[in-house]
Tab-separated table of C-alpha atoms in Angstrom:
chain	number	residue	atom	x	y	z
A	1	MET	CA	-141.055	35.355	34.049
A	2	SER	CA	-141.203	35.992	37.732
A	3	GLU	CA	-139.835	35.072	41.095
A	4	ARG	CA	-141.292	36.190	44.406
A	5	ARG	CA	-140.824	35.079	48.093
A	6	LEU	CA	-143.974	33.970	50.079
A	7	PRO	CA	-144.047	35.038	53.473
A	8	THR	CA	-143.278	32.720	56.140
A	9	LEU	CA	-146.398	31.791	58.104
A	10	GLU	CA	-145.022	32.587	61.595
A	11	VAL	CA	-142.377	34.771	62.801
A	12	VAL	CA	-140.055	33.630	65.216
A	13	PRO	CA	-136.228	33.937	65.626
A	14	GLU	CA	-134.099	31.545	63.261
A	15	TRP	CA	-130.759	29.969	63.388
A	16	ARG	CA	-128.004	31.880	61.819
A	17	GLY	CA	-125.250	30.231	59.596
A	18	ALA	CA	-125.105	28.019	56.832
A	19	THR	CA	-127.275	24.846	56.190
A	20	SER	CA	-125.608	21.856	57.560
A	21	VAL	CA	-127.563	18.688	55.633
A	22	GLY	CA	-127.796	18.675	51.892
A	23	LEU	CA	-128.301	21.345	49.431
A	24	ARG	CA	-129.533	24.812	50.297
A	25	TYR	CA	-132.272	24.936	47.934
A	26	VAL	CA	-135.238	22.336	47.064
A	27	LEU	CA	-136.844	22.853	43.838
A	28	ARG	CA	-140.499	21.256	43.602
A	29	PRO	CA	-142.380	21.451	40.185
A	30	GLU	CA	-145.948	22.802	40.438
A	31	HIS	CA	-148.944	23.627	37.900
A	32	PHE	CA	-147.999	27.223	37.455
A	33	GLY	CA	-143.933	26.209	37.079
A	34	ALA	CA	-142.146	25.440	40.323
A	35	LEU	CA	-141.594	26.287	43.903
A	36	VAL	CA	-138.145	26.774	45.311
A	37	TYR	CA	-137.288	26.525	49.106
A	38	ASP	CA	-134.339	28.294	50.503
A	39	ARG	CA	-133.579	26.434	53.608
A	40	GLU	CA	-131.199	29.417	55.011
A	41	THR	CA	-133.832	32.079	54.570
A	42	PHE	CA	-136.970	29.888	55.414
A	43	GLN	CA	-138.667	31.051	52.242
A	44	TYR	CA	-140.556	29.334	49.378
A	45	MET	CA	-140.104	31.144	46.111
A	46	PRO	CA	-142.851	30.622	43.350
A	47	PHE	CA	-141.382	30.670	39.763
A	48	ASP	CA	-143.374	30.890	36.669
A	49	ARG	CA	-143.031	28.114	33.685
A	50	GLU	CA	-140.815	30.269	31.890
A	51	ALA	CA	-138.476	30.921	34.934
A	52	SER	CA	-138.584	27.398	36.039
A	53	ALA	CA	-137.571	26.163	32.530
A	54	LEU	CA	-134.486	28.728	32.481
A	55	LEU	CA	-133.359	27.428	35.948
A	56	GLN	CA	-133.559	23.730	34.679
A	57	GLY	CA	-131.411	24.297	31.762
A	58	ALA	CA	-133.490	26.004	28.826
A	59	PRO	CA	-131.386	28.412	26.772
A	60	ALA	CA	-131.637	32.032	27.678
A	61	GLU	CA	-132.801	34.030	24.511
A	62	THR	CA	-133.575	37.536	25.712
A	63	ALA	CA	-131.780	40.223	27.827
A	64	ALA	CA	-134.547	39.859	30.474
A	65	GLN	CA	-133.885	36.088	30.595
A	66	LEU	CA	-130.192	36.747	30.803
A	67	ALA	CA	-130.604	39.025	33.593
A	68	PHE	CA	-132.764	36.924	35.484
A	69	LEU	CA	-130.145	33.934	35.509
A	70	GLU	CA	-127.599	36.301	36.522
A	71	GLY	CA	-129.510	37.183	39.403
A	72	MET	CA	-130.049	33.552	40.256
A	73	ARG	CA	-126.335	32.963	39.986
A	74	GLU	CA	-125.957	35.869	42.699
A	75	GLU	CA	-128.498	33.929	44.924
A	76	GLU	CA	-126.349	30.943	44.552
A	77	LEU	CA	-129.398	29.029	43.001
A	78	LEU	CA	-127.083	28.568	40.112
A	79	ASP	CA	-123.447	28.035	39.939
A	80	ALA	CA	-120.930	29.934	37.699
A	81	SER	CA	-121.548	27.509	35.046
A	82	GLY	CA	-125.180	27.997	35.291
A	83	ALA	CA	-126.191	24.610	36.597
A	84	LEU	CA	-129.129	24.565	39.028
A	85	GLN	CA	-127.825	23.936	42.577
A	86	ALA	CA	-130.961	22.355	44.086
A	87	ARG	CA	-132.591	19.004	45.179
A	88	VAL	CA	-135.437	18.525	42.442
A	89	VAL	CA	-138.093	16.565	43.498
A	90	ALA	CA	-140.334	14.222	41.542
A	91	ASP	CA	-142.943	16.105	39.541
A	92	ARG	CA	-146.470	15.539	41.115
A	93	SER	CA	-147.860	18.836	39.938
A	94	HIS	CA	-151.548	19.063	39.636
A	95	PRO	CA	-153.785	21.861	38.104
A	96	GLY	CA	-155.639	24.112	40.749
A	97	ARG	CA	-153.684	22.900	43.817
A	98	LEU	CA	-150.272	22.652	45.150
A	99	SER	CA	-148.576	19.045	45.065
A	100	ALA	CA	-148.062	19.167	48.613
A	101	PRO	CA	-148.308	21.498	51.884
A	102	LEU	CA	-145.812	23.801	52.595
A	103	THR	CA	-145.860	23.307	56.319
A	104	VAL	CA	-147.020	20.478	58.372
A	105	TYR	CA	-148.193	21.189	61.950
A	106	LEU	CA	-147.400	17.918	64.088
A	107	GLY	CA	-148.993	17.530	67.369
A	108	ALA	CA	-146.449	15.715	69.349
A	109	THR	CA	-148.837	14.864	72.326
A	110	GLU	CA	-152.408	14.786	73.402
A	111	GLY	CA	-151.637	15.604	76.837
A	112	CYS	CA	-150.112	18.481	78.614
A	113	ASN	CA	-148.914	19.394	82.109
A	114	LEU	CA	-151.141	22.792	81.826
A	115	ALA	CA	-155.077	23.176	80.951
A	116	CYS	CA	-155.107	26.501	79.470
A	117	THR	CA	-158.380	28.282	79.243
A	118	HIS	CA	-157.980	29.303	75.599
A	119	CYS	CA	-156.367	25.991	74.428
A	120	GLN	CA	-157.222	25.409	70.729
A	121	ALA	CA	-156.225	21.781	71.047
A	122	GLY	CA	-158.314	21.343	74.643
A	123	SER	CA	-155.058	19.711	75.953
A	124	GLY	CA	-154.588	19.074	79.697
A	125	PRO	CA	-153.409	16.439	82.402
A	126	GLY	CA	-154.093	13.135	81.368
A	127	PRO	CA	-153.171	10.435	78.997
A	128	LEU	CA	-149.969	11.735	77.177
A	129	GLU	CA	-150.694	9.668	73.816
A	130	PRO	CA	-147.356	10.782	72.184
A	131	VAL	CA	-146.994	10.390	68.725
A	132	SER	CA	-144.767	7.326	67.929
A	133	PRO	CA	-140.996	7.752	66.662
A	134	GLU	CA	-142.093	5.694	63.488
A	135	LEU	CA	-144.868	7.605	62.428
A	136	MET	CA	-142.778	10.710	62.944
A	137	ALA	CA	-139.974	9.152	60.759
A	138	ARG	CA	-142.658	8.036	58.112
A	139	LEU	CA	-143.908	11.663	57.834
A	140	PHE	CA	-140.457	13.405	57.589
A	141	GLN	CA	-139.450	11.129	55.062
A	142	GLN	CA	-142.649	11.766	53.033
A	143	GLN	CA	-142.172	15.367	53.574
A	144	PHE	CA	-138.632	15.137	52.172
A	145	GLU	CA	-139.737	13.339	48.825
A	146	LEU	CA	-142.555	15.789	48.343
A	147	GLY	CA	-140.463	18.956	48.920
A	148	CYS	CA	-142.464	20.033	51.983
A	149	MET	CA	-139.552	21.264	54.054
A	150	GLN	CA	-141.166	22.857	57.292
A	151	VAL	CA	-142.445	20.886	60.296
A	152	HIS	CA	-143.872	22.813	63.153
A	153	VAL	CA	-143.947	20.673	66.563
A	154	THR	CA	-146.995	21.508	68.865
A	155	GLY	CA	-148.949	19.616	71.498
A	156	GLY	CA	-150.343	19.080	73.952
A	157	GLU	CA	-146.857	19.830	75.276
A	158	PRO	CA	-144.139	18.636	72.999
A	159	LEU	CA	-141.270	18.536	75.724
A	160	LEU	CA	-143.239	15.881	77.733
A	161	HIS	CA	-142.707	13.294	74.649
A	162	PRO	CA	-140.571	10.751	76.252
A	163	GLU	CA	-138.624	10.257	72.971
A	164	LEU	CA	-138.949	13.765	71.289
A	165	PHE	CA	-135.418	14.090	70.429
A	166	ALA	CA	-135.160	10.417	69.030
A	167	GLY	CA	-138.163	10.858	67.082
A	168	LEU	CA	-137.097	14.421	65.358
A	169	GLU	CA	-133.600	13.017	64.384
A	170	PRO	CA	-134.952	11.984	60.905
A	171	ALA	CA	-136.247	15.395	60.193
A	172	PHE	CA	-132.496	16.919	61.104
A	173	ALA	CA	-130.928	14.355	59.168
A	174	LEU	CA	-133.070	15.088	55.867
A	175	GLY	CA	-132.401	18.888	56.453
A	176	LEU	CA	-136.307	19.797	57.142
A	177	ASN	CA	-136.751	23.126	58.979
A	178	VAL	CA	-138.079	22.035	62.234
A	179	MET	CA	-139.903	24.465	64.399
A	180	LEU	CA	-141.116	23.978	68.016
A	181	THR	CA	-143.655	25.574	70.549
A	182	THR	CA	-143.404	25.014	74.370
A	183	ASN	CA	-145.016	26.284	77.250
A	184	ALA	CA	-141.526	26.027	79.044
A	185	THR	CA	-142.610	24.982	82.237
A	186	THR	CA	-140.804	21.828	82.408
A	187	ILE	CA	-137.483	23.188	80.892
A	188	THR	CA	-134.417	22.503	82.972
A	189	PRO	CA	-130.807	23.285	82.520
A	190	ALA	CA	-130.126	19.864	80.930
A	191	LEU	CA	-133.445	20.262	78.855
A	192	ALA	CA	-132.351	23.633	77.586
A	193	ASP	CA	-128.743	22.287	76.569
A	194	ALA	CA	-130.460	19.402	74.749
A	195	LEU	CA	-132.636	21.954	72.779
A	196	ALA	CA	-129.937	24.313	72.147
A	197	GLU	CA	-127.554	21.248	70.815
A	198	ARG	CA	-130.028	20.523	68.204
A	199	PRO	CA	-130.602	22.586	64.793
A	200	PHE	CA	-134.242	23.593	65.308
A	201	ARG	CA	-134.743	26.249	63.030
A	202	THR	CA	-137.011	28.158	65.526
A	203	LEU	CA	-137.821	27.729	69.008
A	204	SER	CA	-140.870	29.658	70.651
A	205	VAL	CA	-142.117	29.900	74.154
A	206	SER	CA	-145.766	30.595	74.953
A	207	LEU	CA	-146.316	33.764	77.358
A	208	ASP	CA	-149.852	34.996	77.533
A	209	GLY	CA	-149.821	37.651	80.315
A	210	ALA	CA	-147.548	40.822	81.319
A	211	ASP	CA	-147.522	39.447	84.939
A	212	PRO	CA	-147.923	36.259	87.306
A	213	ALA	CA	-151.753	36.984	87.790
A	214	ALA	CA	-152.641	37.504	84.137
A	215	HIS	CA	-150.615	34.640	82.805
A	216	ASP	CA	-151.720	32.272	85.574
A	217	ALA	CA	-155.581	33.194	85.076
A	218	ILE	CA	-155.218	31.412	81.715
A	219	ARG	CA	-152.261	28.530	82.410
A	220	GLY	CA	-152.615	27.867	86.232
A	221	GLU	CA	-150.916	28.821	89.330
A	222	GLY	CA	-147.595	29.058	89.215
A	223	ALA	CA	-147.123	28.839	85.490
A	224	TRP	CA	-145.774	32.246	84.948
A	225	ALA	CA	-142.657	31.668	87.227
A	226	ARG	CA	-141.921	28.268	85.492
A	227	ALA	CA	-142.356	29.804	82.235
A	228	LEU	CA	-140.033	32.575	82.746
A	229	ARG	CA	-137.448	30.543	84.272
A	230	GLY	CA	-137.666	28.068	81.365
A	231	LEU	CA	-137.467	30.868	78.742
A	232	ARG	CA	-134.573	32.403	80.725
A	233	LEU	CA	-132.627	28.954	80.637
A	234	LEU	CA	-133.196	28.678	76.912
A	235	ALA	CA	-132.558	32.134	75.891
A	236	ALA	CA	-129.053	31.903	77.561
A	237	ARG	CA	-128.204	29.094	75.119
A	238	ALA	CA	-130.114	29.571	71.887
A	239	PRO	CA	-132.327	32.050	70.219
A	240	VAL	CA	-135.970	31.935	71.093
A	241	GLY	CA	-138.868	34.089	70.682
A	242	VAL	CA	-142.214	34.406	72.719
A	243	THR	CA	-145.617	33.755	71.177
A	244	ALA	CA	-148.410	35.353	72.962
A	245	THR	CA	-151.859	34.703	72.410
A	246	LEU	CA	-153.995	37.823	72.328
A	247	THR	CA	-156.891	37.800	74.953
A	248	PRO	CA	-158.901	40.921	75.863
A	249	ASP	CA	-157.219	41.453	78.768
A	250	LEU	CA	-153.811	41.630	77.201
A	251	VAL	CA	-155.058	44.433	74.670
A	252	SER	CA	-154.129	47.168	76.855
A	253	ARG	CA	-150.852	45.308	78.116
A	254	ILE	CA	-149.000	44.723	75.218
A	255	GLY	CA	-146.173	47.308	76.076
A	256	GLU	CA	-145.498	45.782	79.486
A	257	LEU	CA	-145.657	42.275	77.784
A	258	ALA	CA	-142.653	43.370	75.368
A	259	ARG	CA	-140.525	44.644	78.168
A	260	VAL	CA	-140.949	41.445	79.957
A	261	CYS	CA	-139.923	39.623	76.836
A	262	GLU	CA	-136.945	41.771	76.311
A	263	GLU	CA	-135.805	41.556	79.963
A	264	ALA	CA	-136.045	37.983	79.848
A	265	GLY	CA	-133.543	37.406	77.056
A	266	ALA	CA	-136.130	36.625	74.107
A	267	ALA	CA	-135.263	37.436	70.793
A	268	SER	CA	-138.725	38.444	69.444
A	269	LEU	CA	-142.398	38.664	70.495
A	270	TYR	CA	-145.136	37.493	68.235
A	271	LEU	CA	-148.741	38.143	68.930
A	272	ARG	CA	-151.457	36.094	67.598
A	273	PRO	CA	-155.329	36.246	68.347
A	274	ALA	CA	-157.049	33.237	70.100
A	275	LEU	CA	-159.173	31.425	67.728
A	276	PRO	CA	-162.310	29.810	68.339
A	277	ALA	CA	-161.314	26.054	68.656
A	278	GLY	CA	-160.847	23.727	71.663
A	279	ARG	CA	-161.839	25.346	74.955
A	280	ALA	CA	-161.894	28.679	72.998
A	281	LEU	CA	-164.880	27.477	71.315
A	282	SER	CA	-166.845	26.836	74.346
A	283	ASP	CA	-165.240	29.832	76.435
A	284	ARG	CA	-165.528	32.789	74.494
A	285	ARG	CA	-164.305	35.154	77.061
A	286	TRP	CA	-160.768	34.659	75.789
A	287	LEU	CA	-161.639	35.631	72.280
A	288	THR	CA	-160.932	39.151	71.018
A	289	ASP	CA	-162.950	40.948	68.349
A	290	PRO	CA	-161.701	42.742	65.485
A	291	ALA	CA	-161.736	46.158	67.386
A	292	GLY	CA	-159.598	44.559	70.068
A	293	PHE	CA	-157.123	43.076	67.619
A	294	ASP	CA	-156.761	46.568	65.832
A	295	ALA	CA	-156.215	48.082	69.178
A	296	ALA	CA	-153.573	45.624	70.100
A	297	ALA	CA	-151.991	46.152	66.717
A	298	ASP	CA	-151.624	49.717	67.324
A	299	ALA	CA	-150.207	49.107	70.736
A	300	LEU	CA	-147.884	46.654	69.522
A	301	ASP	CA	-146.639	49.324	67.019
A	302	ARG	CA	-146.194	51.829	69.640
A	303	ALA	CA	-144.288	49.491	71.906
A	304	GLN	CA	-141.589	48.752	69.288
A	305	ALA	CA	-140.244	52.276	69.829
A	306	ALA	CA	-139.580	51.245	73.664
A	307	VAL	CA	-137.918	47.983	73.049
A	308	SER	CA	-134.857	46.512	71.041
A	309	ILE	CA	-136.681	43.221	70.092
A	310	PRO	CA	-138.557	42.902	67.246
A	311	LEU	CA	-142.321	42.545	67.712
A	312	PHE	CA	-144.646	40.932	65.089
A	313	ARG	CA	-148.144	40.244	64.528
A	314	PRO	CA	-150.337	38.734	61.640
A	315	SER	CA	-152.792	40.418	59.608
A	316	ARG	CA	-156.253	40.300	60.950
A	317	VAL	CA	-157.307	37.896	58.661
A	318	PRO	CA	-155.152	35.015	57.847
A	319	HIS	CA	-154.306	36.257	54.262
A	320	GLN	CA	-153.231	34.146	51.696
A	321	GLN	CA	-150.878	37.173	50.994
A	322	ASP	CA	-148.434	36.648	47.853
A	323	SER	CA	-149.800	33.042	47.403
A	324	ALA	CA	-153.023	34.651	45.873
A	325	ARG	CA	-151.419	34.198	42.408
A	326	ILE	CA	-150.900	30.732	43.098
A	327	LEU	CA	-154.113	30.041	44.930
A	328	GLU	CA	-156.702	31.756	43.092
A	329	SER	CA	-159.739	29.762	44.590
A	330	PHE	CA	-161.912	30.678	47.601
A	331	GLY	CA	-160.517	29.861	50.934
A	332	CYS	CA	-157.431	30.017	53.703
A	333	VAL	CA	-154.293	28.278	53.984
A	334	ALA	CA	-156.013	25.231	55.512
A	335	GLY	CA	-155.718	22.447	52.981
A	336	ASN	CA	-154.113	24.957	50.585
A	337	LEU	CA	-150.907	25.717	52.225
A	338	VAL	CA	-150.548	23.733	55.077
A	339	CYS	CA	-152.269	20.424	56.857
A	340	SER	CA	-151.944	19.215	60.530
A	341	VAL	CA	-151.096	15.685	61.522
A	342	SER	CA	-152.529	14.660	65.232
A	343	PRO	CA	-150.245	12.432	67.704
A	344	SER	CA	-152.457	9.454	66.478
A	345	GLY	CA	-151.517	10.212	62.950
A	346	GLN	CA	-154.957	11.681	61.461
A	347	VAL	CA	-154.172	14.118	58.827
A	348	ASN	CA	-156.543	17.147	58.660
A	349	PRO	CA	-156.408	20.367	56.653
A	350	CYS	CA	-156.110	22.441	59.916
A	351	ALA	CA	-156.441	21.398	63.281
A	352	LEU	CA	-158.723	24.150	64.248
A	353	LEU	CA	-161.552	22.808	62.006
A	354	GLY	CA	-162.089	19.818	64.111
A	355	PRO	CA	-162.349	15.989	63.709
A	356	SER	CA	-164.705	16.215	61.298
A	357	PHE	CA	-162.241	17.200	58.904
A	358	ASP	CA	-159.919	14.375	59.695
A	359	SER	CA	-159.031	12.692	56.294
A	360	GLY	CA	-157.430	9.269	57.071
A	361	SER	CA	-154.450	8.051	58.865
A	362	LEU	CA	-150.883	8.650	57.802
A	363	ALA	CA	-150.034	5.229	59.222
A	364	GLU	CA	-152.305	3.720	56.592
A	365	GLN	CA	-152.183	6.161	53.634
A	366	GLY	CA	-149.225	8.326	52.695
A	367	LEU	CA	-149.380	12.186	53.069
A	368	HIS	CA	-149.339	12.852	49.465
A	369	ALA	CA	-152.769	10.655	48.843
A	370	LEU	CA	-154.298	12.231	51.888
A	371	TRP	CA	-153.339	15.891	50.632
A	372	SER	CA	-154.455	15.020	47.218
A	373	GLN	CA	-157.671	13.103	47.837
A	374	GLY	CA	-158.509	13.268	51.517
A	375	GLU	CA	-162.404	14.061	52.140
A	376	GLY	CA	-161.463	16.950	54.378
A	377	PHE	CA	-159.212	18.663	51.860
A	378	GLN	CA	-161.687	18.061	48.954
A	379	ARG	CA	-164.377	20.029	50.911
A	380	LEU	CA	-162.383	22.969	51.233
A	381	ARG	CA	-161.043	22.930	47.835
A	382	ALA	CA	-164.529	22.617	46.607
A	383	LEU	CA	-165.716	25.869	47.987
A	384	GLU	CA	-166.998	28.546	45.617
A	385	GLY	CA	-167.394	31.414	47.747
A	386	ASN	CA	-170.199	34.078	48.231
A	387	PRO	CA	-171.435	37.251	46.721
A	388	ASP	CA	-169.801	39.361	49.508
A	389	CYS	CA	-166.325	37.917	48.841
A	390	TRP	CA	-166.446	37.988	45.232
A	391	SER	CA	-167.650	41.988	45.367
A	392	CYS	CA	-165.150	42.861	47.760
A	393	LYS	CA	-161.928	44.628	46.988
A	394	HIS	CA	-159.719	42.563	49.188
A	395	TYR	CA	-160.760	39.250	47.970
A	396	ASP	CA	-157.862	38.563	45.924
A	397	TYR	CA	-155.870	39.326	48.974
A	398	CYS	CA	-157.599	37.183	51.330
A	399	GLY	CA	-159.370	34.745	49.661
A	400	GLY	CA	-162.327	35.007	51.969
A	401	GLY	CA	-160.483	34.753	55.399
A	402	CYS	CA	-160.345	31.658	58.120
A	403	ARG	CA	-162.718	29.089	57.429
A	404	ALA	CA	-162.556	27.900	61.155
A	405	ARG	CA	-163.781	31.435	62.332
A	406	ALA	CA	-166.286	31.357	59.793
A	407	LEU	CA	-167.855	28.101	61.114
A	408	ALA	CA	-167.469	29.226	64.621
A	409	ALA	CA	-169.447	32.246	63.937
A	410	GLY	CA	-172.421	30.109	62.802
A	411	ARG	CA	-171.870	30.558	59.173
A	412	GLY	CA	-171.112	27.957	56.680
A	413	LEU	CA	-167.841	27.107	54.971
A	414	ASN	CA	-168.788	29.248	52.017
A	415	ASP	CA	-169.416	32.367	53.994
A	416	PRO	CA	-167.015	35.111	54.870
A	417	ASP	CA	-164.547	35.240	57.836
A	418	PRO	CA	-166.325	37.546	60.405
A	419	TRP	CA	-163.176	39.474	60.914
A	420	CYS	CA	-162.982	40.313	57.360
A	421	HIS	CA	-163.237	44.106	56.568
A	422	TYR	CA	-165.775	44.418	53.591
A	423	GLU	CA	-165.183	47.088	50.618
A	424	PRO	CA	-167.113	46.737	47.633
A	425	LEU	CA	-165.339	46.985	44.357
A	426	GLU	CA	-166.802	50.270	43.491
A	427	ALA	CA	-165.317	52.040	46.042
A	428	ASN	CA	-161.877	51.480	44.488
A	429	ALA	CA	-162.883	53.284	41.642
């Protein structure tokens, strides 16, 4: 009998206060038992079969089971009488994979007002091609039915979408946790008010340099001033974090960037490495190597002592982390925990893998069908791995690492992430 929390996939500031729509918890049956999503803490919690049965009314027969139920009452997952306080979705469990993603990454637009040199989507000025409100409503309804409670809105540039707020209303009404990342260059006082008035779970601004010269070298002349203005306008109204893409030039300036974020009113700074996709795949000047990432991580830890806002970073490899006991197969989060939906409605295990992994149109097929049977998803789930990963003591923790990074390094889908730190099992003896 177990209950553990899966880490959130991205760390940005969150709204505080009670959930405004529907029950706080959502229970989703899975082959190992169940996932319970807590909409207030932004966490999925995996329960084994015994615990899942107890939550749904099976009688407790041991002291340990009684103690478990008491703990769930304290968490308000059960009421005082022991009744489950969660919306329970239909059982679509399947051996060997989750019944649905945990998070959907939705591209709101193809176009963008900037043409960033490291853009993983390859976006820039040109046709906007926004996702239709009808497609958004279809996606959100299906997420709700599947118990997939997180959607992260990206671009292009989502704030250029002419019907963004109308398109997101169904997600808010259904109680999905909506995250949004923007370059902030188009934010006006009125737009900042509109963002702050809506129940976004997280808002994040992209800032990639510690001064105008560094930021504008990546995002274009004048982008720094406009982004800082937008960040300040939004931070005066709502909690907003900064997401910085780590490039070689930024490694030595982490402390400066942290101070800039704090002074601008940001609630946090999240550092992520540029990945080899979009423009960064053809222009690799903007990609750090593992040593650069480790140096940046150390600098971030040192910078934390000088600022009051929290500073976050991911692990070097996008580990499965606590999900390893659920996802015991080779691979990363792509197609196992998350998926991407393009503005045209193409569903892909991960946008970083490129269009060759597009698995079908949401407008023609359901999210569950594409998640379950899409060719790109099946390709990833059929991977067996390699002897290096099998013999590494970190394998149960990382699952082999990022598939997009392995492909970009000229390796195959079954090969290790080049950022992995190999240590043989014998070294652990």
